[in-house]
Amino acid sequence: MASPSIKRSKNQEVGRSLPLRFRWALPLVTRRCAAVVVEVSLVAASALIPYSIGWYAKEHSTAEPVPLNPVLASTEEAIAKTLAYPLREPLTRSVAPLTNLFWCGALVIPVVVTSWQLYLLGKTGKTTPKRWFGVQVVTAYGAPPGMIRAIWREAVGRWGLPFSAAYLLWRYTGAFPDVGILLGLAGFMLLAESSCYLFNARRRTLHDQLAGTFVLDGRKNFSSYPNSFQTGQSLGHNPTVTLEMEDGLPFPDEATEPRQRPTRTVTTIVLTSQTPKRDSLNLWLWMRRHPGVTLLLIAFASMASILGTFVGTQIYIQSQANRREFKKQDNQVFLELVKQLSSTPGKAIEERQGVILALARLDDARAVPFLVDLLAQEKTPSSIDAIQQALVSKGPEALAPLQRLNQALQNDQEMLRRRGTAQNQQLVALRQRATKRAIAKIVTIYTGQLPETELSRTDLSQVNTGSAQFTLVLDNLILSGINFRSANLTNASLRNSIFYGPGEDERLGTFDDWIADLSGADLRDAELTGSNLTNAVLNGTNLMRATLNRAKLSNSRLTGANLSSAKLISADLRQGVLENASLTGADLGEAKFARANLHGARLGKVKAVRSDFTFANLSQSNWQGANLSGANLSSANLQEADLSSTKLIGVDLRNAQLQKAKLRNCDLSNADLRGANLAGVDLQGATFATTPPVRSNQFLAKPAIAASSARIKGVNFADVKNLDGEQINFICSNGGRHPQCPTDK
């Protein structure tokens, strides 16, 4: 195949020997790397800047929140699935209007910037950063690469292959789901791809070799480079060179005498391939040369296809006939059992129960709906229990119909309480108890096998009176992924149960983790000791008087939850979200709230002895009358918090932010306030040390014990409000700073 001709003028040939008028001091490889870094920085900045502005607007905007843009939600979900990153906030959350605007910009602007740079690269061979650093991308003929070649070079060669290789290694090795390892692998693959530059004679990286491009110094003319790659070496064969003159005559042979050679100018170099042409494999030619073998093969193939079609058809027909026959038999059995139930007299209870259990063993899709409808109408208690057993034997497929019947019976109970006879109320209560028991037994039997099971708005509450007594007991079970949203679980026993587990990838901390949703559920007086509620959703959940001792609630969402009078002794709520939650009167002894968000929470009269609140957000929280003795509040945010009349004996408040907080009448004995910000703090009536009581036979009162005094050395009390003379004297004598102290005058 003839290769393209390369025409050169005499001026271009002369230009090769002329010195360049401008050269950059940096070598080409350094400028190439710098251009790549700037290109990536431009794209990253075009995404990070609007995203940061949107995040700031989300945190500080006072505008009415709006739902998150569906495009943003879908993008966030896709990224989380790809990187196996768990979503800490629901996709249906509300954000500020400006957040939607700037986050949409964070998606669109990088695409625009990348497209524009690819366009420049395809049309001119230079992106904006490449132009800044004097770098140019060309083809083997010195032309710009074009759009298709530019996209292939960047999307596939430079970024696609390295990132794909890194992702596959990360996803299917022990490195998953650590995103840090993924970033390290991606960087290594990018470096390896670019390192091909060192092992190529023409200094070409892998993406240049894939796209057929060369990177040159943009300050030089293309003709000034040794053009060995422009003639034929880059085409993969040895060409024949033919020189043509201006008059069209061939160039004179070297053997011709010099005086016989005419003076002519070379205008064209024609490159002709000398690679011999190979005959391609021709099926038709082979068939003509071997007619007998061809006919034999065709005959065998025809017979095999006919026989296979016949056998397959017969098998399909027979299987369909068998299926219809079995279905007909099952249908007859089902109809016969239904007929027996309708014709059996009420006194034949045992026979009726046997028919019900036979229906449960029948493999018919109509069995479960029929049994549920039968339960909604049954009046005999023993038959109700039999239907319950039959539904339990059907397993998880009975949960959805049972949930719907449970909700309907709950509505019936509410209606009958207002107007209904005692007999009807008892009958509905028995049916409701049957649904509760059936659901509880199925969940118990199939523990850990019910992810994404829907039990929202289901009534599983305790019943203590009458013949329909019921208590939900789901101790030591795996309940991860079950949706209990707005369910009634009062007085339920869920001791040591697990509400958080790995998803299909069997790894915790990834996107597909199974997390129970208990938002809005009623868990009053529930027993949750030792339960694992990590990452669980408990927004608006009623946990009044619930027992959560030693429960794991780290990273859980408890926004607006009611934990009044709850027991949370030694519970782990690190990094939990408890904004505007109510913990009035709760026992938080030795609980862990490090980095938790309790903004606006109500914690009046709580017992938080030796609890850990380091780096927690406690701004605008209310602690009136609480006992925080020995608690760790170092580096906590207590701005505008109300700590009036609280016991802060031995509390660690180092580096805490207490701006405009109220500490009226609080006891700060032995508290450590070093490094705390007390600007605008109200300390009216606060005590910094305990004074031992005066005995009746003691003439003089003993001075305050030094060990019980608050540590305030170096603390600035200049902007503290409502300090009396005694407090100022204590501050000055214990190393605190105040304008009235002698050393500060």
PDB file of C-alpha atoms in Angstrom, residues 71-258:
ATOM      1  CA  VAL A  71     -29.889  14.922  39.034  1.00  0.00           C
ATOM      2  CA  LEU A  72     -27.637  15.637  42.005  1.00  0.00           C
ATOM      3  CA  ALA A  73     -29.208  12.808  43.989  1.00  0.00           C
ATOM      4  CA  SER A  74     -28.709  10.350  41.114  1.00  0.00           C
ATOM      5  CA  THR A  75     -25.111  11.480  40.649  1.00  0.00           C
ATOM      6  CA  GLU A  76     -24.376  11.158  44.356  1.00  0.00           C
ATOM      7  CA  GLU A  77     -25.875   7.671  44.375  1.00  0.00           C
ATOM      8  CA  ALA A  78     -23.870   6.602  41.304  1.00  0.00           C
ATOM      9  CA  ILE A  79     -20.599   7.867  42.802  1.00  0.00           C
ATOM     10  CA  ALA A  80     -21.344   6.168  46.115  1.00  0.00           C
ATOM     11  CA  LYS A  81     -22.082   2.858  44.369  1.00  0.00           C
ATOM     12  CA  THR A  82     -18.919   3.054  42.269  1.00  0.00           C
ATOM     13  CA  LEU A  83     -16.652   3.869  45.200  1.00  0.00           C
ATOM     14  CA  ALA A  84     -18.603   1.749  47.723  1.00  0.00           C
ATOM     15  CA  TYR A  85     -18.920   4.869  49.862  1.00  0.00           C
ATOM     16  CA  PRO A  86     -21.739   4.858  52.454  1.00  0.00           C
ATOM     17  CA  LEU A  87     -24.271   7.666  52.217  1.00  0.00           C
ATOM     18  CA  ARG A  88     -24.527   9.425  55.576  1.00  0.00           C
ATOM     19  CA  GLU A  89     -27.461  11.597  54.502  1.00  0.00           C
ATOM     20  CA  PRO A  90     -30.641  10.545  52.671  1.00  0.00           C
ATOM     21  CA  LEU A  91     -30.924  11.356  48.974  1.00  0.00           C
ATOM     22  CA  THR A  92     -34.329  12.917  49.617  1.00  0.00           C
ATOM     23  CA  ARG A  93     -32.954  15.552  52.001  1.00  0.00           C
ATOM     24  CA  SER A  94     -33.656  19.258  51.688  1.00  0.00           C
ATOM     25  CA  VAL A  95     -30.985  21.867  50.993  1.00  0.00           C
ATOM     26  CA  ALA A  96     -30.790  25.594  50.418  1.00  0.00           C
ATOM     27  CA  PRO A  97     -31.761  26.839  46.911  1.00  0.00           C
ATOM     28  CA  LEU A  98     -28.255  28.232  46.372  1.00  0.00           C
ATOM     29  CA  THR A  99     -26.828  24.817  47.215  1.00  0.00           C
ATOM     30  CA  ASN A 100     -28.777  23.229  44.380  1.00  0.00           C
ATOM     31  CA  LEU A 101     -27.577  25.969  42.027  1.00  0.00           C
ATOM     32  CA  PHE A 102     -23.870  25.736  42.856  1.00  0.00           C
ATOM     33  CA  TRP A 103     -23.814  21.944  43.100  1.00  0.00           C
ATOM     34  CA  CYS A 104     -25.370  21.726  39.640  1.00  0.00           C
ATOM     35  CA  GLY A 105     -22.614  24.074  38.535  1.00  0.00           C
ATOM     36  CA  ALA A 106     -20.078  21.702  40.087  1.00  0.00           C
ATOM     37  CA  LEU A 107     -21.366  19.038  37.691  1.00  0.00           C
ATOM     38  CA  VAL A 108     -21.692  21.151  34.540  1.00  0.00           C
ATOM     39  CA  ILE A 109     -18.630  23.422  34.696  1.00  0.00           C
ATOM     40  CA  PRO A 110     -16.001  20.614  34.728  1.00  0.00           C
ATOM     41  CA  VAL A 111     -17.698  19.058  31.695  1.00  0.00           C
ATOM     42  CA  VAL A 112     -17.587  22.407  29.870  1.00  0.00           C
ATOM     43  CA  VAL A 113     -13.934  23.016  30.797  1.00  0.00           C
ATOM     44  CA  THR A 114     -12.905  19.501  29.761  1.00  0.00           C
ATOM     45  CA  SER A 115     -14.817  19.693  26.466  1.00  0.00           C
ATOM     46  CA  TRP A 116     -13.264  23.035  25.590  1.00  0.00           C
ATOM     47  CA  GLN A 117      -9.745  21.824  26.306  1.00  0.00           C
ATOM     48  CA  LEU A 118     -10.341  18.682  24.218  1.00  0.00           C
ATOM     49  CA  TYR A 119     -11.617  20.857  21.379  1.00  0.00           C
ATOM     50  CA  LEU A 120      -8.486  23.010  21.523  1.00  0.00           C
ATOM     51  CA  LEU A 121      -6.302  19.903  21.642  1.00  0.00           C
ATOM     52  CA  GLY A 122      -8.016  18.369  18.625  1.00  0.00           C
ATOM     53  CA  LYS A 123      -8.015  21.515  16.491  1.00  0.00           C
ATOM     54  CA  THR A 124      -4.696  23.120  17.417  1.00  0.00           C
ATOM     55  CA  GLY A 125      -2.759  20.404  19.264  1.00  0.00           C
ATOM     56  CA  LYS A 126      -2.548  22.666  22.323  1.00  0.00           C
ATOM     57  CA  THR A 127      -4.733  22.995  25.388  1.00  0.00           C
ATOM     58  CA  THR A 128      -4.554  26.271  27.270  1.00  0.00           C
ATOM     59  CA  PRO A 129      -1.930  24.973  29.757  1.00  0.00           C
ATOM     60  CA  LYS A 130       0.052  23.385  26.897  1.00  0.00           C
ATOM     61  CA  ARG A 131       0.120  26.746  25.143  1.00  0.00           C
ATOM     62  CA  TRP A 132       1.366  28.365  28.353  1.00  0.00           C
ATOM     63  CA  PHE A 133       4.243  25.897  28.615  1.00  0.00           C
ATOM     64  CA  GLY A 134       5.050  25.662  24.908  1.00  0.00           C
ATOM     65  CA  VAL A 135       3.938  22.048  24.354  1.00  0.00           C
ATOM     66  CA  GLN A 136       2.218  20.781  21.210  1.00  0.00           C
ATOM     67  CA  VAL A 137       0.603  17.456  20.216  1.00  0.00           C
ATOM     68  CA  VAL A 138       0.760  16.437  16.543  1.00  0.00           C
ATOM     69  CA  THR A 139       0.249  13.386  14.368  1.00  0.00           C
ATOM     70  CA  ALA A 140       2.967  11.642  12.362  1.00  0.00           C
ATOM     71  CA  TYR A 141       2.440  14.201   9.579  1.00  0.00           C
ATOM     72  CA  GLY A 142       2.707  17.301  11.739  1.00  0.00           C
ATOM     73  CA  ALA A 143      -1.026  18.051  11.787  1.00  0.00           C
ATOM     74  CA  PRO A 144      -3.201  18.585  14.876  1.00  0.00           C
ATOM     75  CA  PRO A 145      -4.624  15.302  16.152  1.00  0.00           C
ATOM     76  CA  GLY A 146      -8.308  16.013  15.465  1.00  0.00           C
ATOM     77  CA  MET A 147     -11.260  15.508  17.821  1.00  0.00           C
ATOM     78  CA  ILE A 148     -11.555  11.713  17.603  1.00  0.00           C
ATOM     79  CA  ARG A 149      -7.845  11.141  18.099  1.00  0.00           C
ATOM     80  CA  ALA A 150      -7.742  13.701  20.925  1.00  0.00           C
ATOM     81  CA  ILE A 151     -10.637  12.040  22.761  1.00  0.00           C
ATOM     82  CA  TRP A 152      -9.060   8.605  22.252  1.00  0.00           C
ATOM     83  CA  ARG A 153      -5.719   9.925  23.524  1.00  0.00           C
ATOM     84  CA  GLU A 154      -7.102  11.530  26.680  1.00  0.00           C
ATOM     85  CA  ALA A 155     -10.239   9.566  27.602  1.00  0.00           C
ATOM     86  CA  VAL A 156      -8.864   6.100  26.842  1.00  0.00           C
ATOM     87  CA  GLY A 157      -5.085   6.256  26.841  1.00  0.00           C
ATOM     88  CA  ARG A 158      -4.228   8.807  29.512  1.00  0.00           C
ATOM     89  CA  TRP A 159      -7.085   8.344  32.022  1.00  0.00           C
ATOM     90  CA  GLY A 160      -9.319   5.430  31.044  1.00  0.00           C
ATOM     91  CA  LEU A 161      -6.844   2.546  31.019  1.00  0.00           C
ATOM     92  CA  PRO A 162      -4.916   3.513  34.202  1.00  0.00           C
ATOM     93  CA  PHE A 163      -8.062   4.185  36.234  1.00  0.00           C
ATOM     94  CA  SER A 164      -9.795   1.041  34.947  1.00  0.00           C
ATOM     95  CA  ALA A 165      -6.796  -1.115  35.839  1.00  0.00           C
ATOM     96  CA  ALA A 166      -6.559   0.504  39.287  1.00  0.00           C
ATOM     97  CA  TYR A 167     -10.284   0.067  39.930  1.00  0.00           C
ATOM     98  CA  LEU A 168     -10.280  -3.609  38.925  1.00  0.00           C
ATOM     99  CA  LEU A 169      -7.287  -4.339  41.148  1.00  0.00           C
ATOM    100  CA  TRP A 170      -8.899  -2.477  44.026  1.00  0.00           C
ATOM    101  CA  ARG A 171     -12.377  -3.978  43.576  1.00  0.00           C
ATOM    102  CA  TYR A 172     -11.378  -7.621  43.262  1.00  0.00           C
ATOM    103  CA  THR A 173      -8.525  -7.806  45.749  1.00  0.00           C
ATOM    104  CA  GLY A 174      -8.286  -7.399  49.491  1.00  0.00           C
ATOM    105  CA  ALA A 175      -7.901  -3.623  49.128  1.00  0.00           C
ATOM    106  CA  PHE A 176     -11.663  -3.074  48.756  1.00  0.00           C
ATOM    107  CA  PRO A 177     -13.329  -0.895  50.138  1.00  0.00           C
ATOM    108  CA  ASP A 178     -10.452   1.383  51.269  1.00  0.00           C
ATOM    109  CA  VAL A 179     -10.714   4.455  49.025  1.00  0.00           C
ATOM    110  CA  GLY A 180      -7.220   5.579  50.033  1.00  0.00           C
ATOM    111  CA  ILE A 181      -5.741   2.450  48.474  1.00  0.00           C
ATOM    112  CA  LEU A 182      -7.765   3.116  45.312  1.00  0.00           C
ATOM    113  CA  LEU A 183      -6.273   6.595  45.039  1.00  0.00           C
ATOM    114  CA  GLY A 184      -2.792   5.183  45.577  1.00  0.00           C
ATOM    115  CA  LEU A 185      -3.303   2.536  42.879  1.00  0.00           C
ATOM    116  CA  ALA A 186      -4.670   5.134  40.478  1.00  0.00           C
ATOM    117  CA  GLY A 187      -1.643   7.351  41.028  1.00  0.00           C
ATOM    118  CA  PHE A 188       0.716   4.407  40.517  1.00  0.00           C
ATOM    119  CA  MET A 189      -1.029   3.400  37.267  1.00  0.00           C
ATOM    120  CA  LEU A 190      -0.874   6.944  35.948  1.00  0.00           C
ATOM    121  CA  LEU A 191       2.812   7.095  36.786  1.00  0.00           C
ATOM    122  CA  ALA A 192       3.435   3.729  35.116  1.00  0.00           C
ATOM    123  CA  GLU A 193       1.589   4.831  31.979  1.00  0.00           C
ATOM    124  CA  SER A 194       3.630   8.001  31.754  1.00  0.00           C
ATOM    125  CA  SER A 195       6.865   6.112  32.496  1.00  0.00           C
ATOM    126  CA  CYS A 196       6.686   4.548  29.049  1.00  0.00           C
ATOM    127  CA  TYR A 197       8.238   7.844  28.003  1.00  0.00           C
ATOM    128  CA  LEU A 198      11.574   6.668  29.408  1.00  0.00           C
ATOM    129  CA  PHE A 199      11.633   3.429  27.416  1.00  0.00           C
ATOM    130  CA  ASN A 200      10.603   4.792  24.032  1.00  0.00           C
ATOM    131  CA  ALA A 201      13.181   6.020  21.526  1.00  0.00           C
ATOM    132  CA  ARG A 202      10.914   8.840  20.382  1.00  0.00           C
ATOM    133  CA  ARG A 203       9.883   9.785  23.939  1.00  0.00           C
ATOM    134  CA  ARG A 204       6.280   8.687  23.521  1.00  0.00           C
ATOM    135  CA  THR A 205       4.016   7.700  26.408  1.00  0.00           C
ATOM    136  CA  LEU A 206       1.483   4.869  26.165  1.00  0.00           C
ATOM    137  CA  HIS A 207      -1.415   7.193  25.373  1.00  0.00           C
ATOM    138  CA  ASP A 208       0.646   8.781  22.579  1.00  0.00           C
ATOM    139  CA  GLN A 209       1.404   5.364  21.107  1.00  0.00           C
ATOM    140  CA  LEU A 210      -2.281   4.363  21.268  1.00  0.00           C
ATOM    141  CA  ALA A 211      -3.427   7.572  19.588  1.00  0.00           C
ATOM    142  CA  GLY A 212      -0.535   7.808  17.126  1.00  0.00           C
ATOM    143  CA  THR A 213       0.542  11.229  18.364  1.00  0.00           C
ATOM    144  CA  PHE A 214       3.826  12.934  19.195  1.00  0.00           C
ATOM    145  CA  VAL A 215       4.537  15.669  21.745  1.00  0.00           C
ATOM    146  CA  LEU A 216       6.828  18.392  20.456  1.00  0.00           C
ATOM    147  CA  ASP A 217       8.227  21.686  21.581  1.00  0.00           C
ATOM    148  CA  GLY A 218       5.576  24.213  20.604  1.00  0.00           C
ATOM    149  CA  ARG A 219       8.245  26.921  20.131  1.00  0.00           C
ATOM    150  CA  LYS A 220       9.843  25.024  17.243  1.00  0.00           C
ATOM    151  CA  ASN A 221       8.657  24.429  13.701  1.00  0.00           C
ATOM    152  CA  PHE A 222       7.645  20.854  12.958  1.00  0.00           C
ATOM    153  CA  SER A 223      10.150  20.769  10.060  1.00  0.00           C
ATOM    154  CA  SER A 224      13.024  21.478  12.434  1.00  0.00           C
ATOM    155  CA  TYR A 225      12.768  18.013  14.021  1.00  0.00           C
ATOM    156  CA  PRO A 226      14.567  14.961  12.690  1.00  0.00           C
ATOM    157  CA  ASN A 227      11.660  13.566  10.713  1.00  0.00           C
ATOM    158  CA  SER A 228      12.458   9.884  10.718  1.00  0.00           C
ATOM    159  CA  PHE A 229       8.956   9.233  12.135  1.00  0.00           C
ATOM    160  CA  GLN A 230       7.410  11.271   9.291  1.00  0.00           C
ATOM    161  CA  THR A 231       8.497   9.157   6.360  1.00  0.00           C
ATOM    162  CA  GLY A 232       7.707   5.535   6.839  1.00  0.00           C
ATOM    163  CA  GLN A 233       9.133   4.190  10.032  1.00  0.00           C
ATOM    164  CA  SER A 234       6.004   5.054  11.938  1.00  0.00           C
ATOM    165  CA  LEU A 235       3.874   3.196   9.389  1.00  0.00           C
ATOM    166  CA  GLY A 236       5.263  -0.222  10.261  1.00  0.00           C
ATOM    167  CA  HIS A 237       6.947  -1.162   6.880  1.00  0.00           C
ATOM    168  CA  ASN A 238       9.933  -0.304   4.715  1.00  0.00           C
ATOM    169  CA  PRO A 239       8.969   2.110   1.908  1.00  0.00           C
ATOM    170  CA  THR A 240      10.634   2.692  -1.430  1.00  0.00           C
ATOM    171  CA  VAL A 241      11.651   6.323  -1.921  1.00  0.00           C
ATOM    172  CA  THR A 242      11.059   7.908  -5.347  1.00  0.00           C
ATOM    173  CA  LEU A 243      12.180  11.508  -5.970  1.00  0.00           C
ATOM    174  CA  GLU A 244      10.309  13.581  -8.506  1.00  0.00           C
ATOM    175  CA  MET A 245      11.633  16.803 -10.054  1.00  0.00           C
ATOM    176  CA  GLU A 246       9.788  19.971 -10.936  1.00  0.00           C
ATOM    177  CA  ASP A 247       9.703  18.930 -14.611  1.00  0.00           C
ATOM    178  CA  GLY A 248       8.278  15.490 -13.706  1.00  0.00           C
ATOM    179  CA  LEU A 249      11.448  13.622 -14.754  1.00  0.00           C
ATOM    180  CA  PRO A 250      13.085  11.135 -12.380  1.00  0.00           C
ATOM    181  CA  PHE A 251      16.056  12.165 -10.327  1.00  0.00           C
ATOM    182  CA  PRO A 252      19.307  11.296 -12.184  1.00  0.00           C
ATOM    183  CA  ASP A 253      21.121   8.143 -11.108  1.00  0.00           C
ATOM    184  CA  GLU A 254      24.245   8.454  -8.997  1.00  0.00           C
ATOM    185  CA  ALA A 255      26.248   6.692 -11.712  1.00  0.00           C
ATOM    186  CA  THR A 256      25.561   9.489 -14.203  1.00  0.00           C
ATOM    187  CA  GLU A 257      28.466  11.797 -14.736  1.00  0.00           C
ATOM    188  CA  PRO A 258      28.161  15.121 -12.962  1.00  0.00           C
TER     189      PRO A 258
END
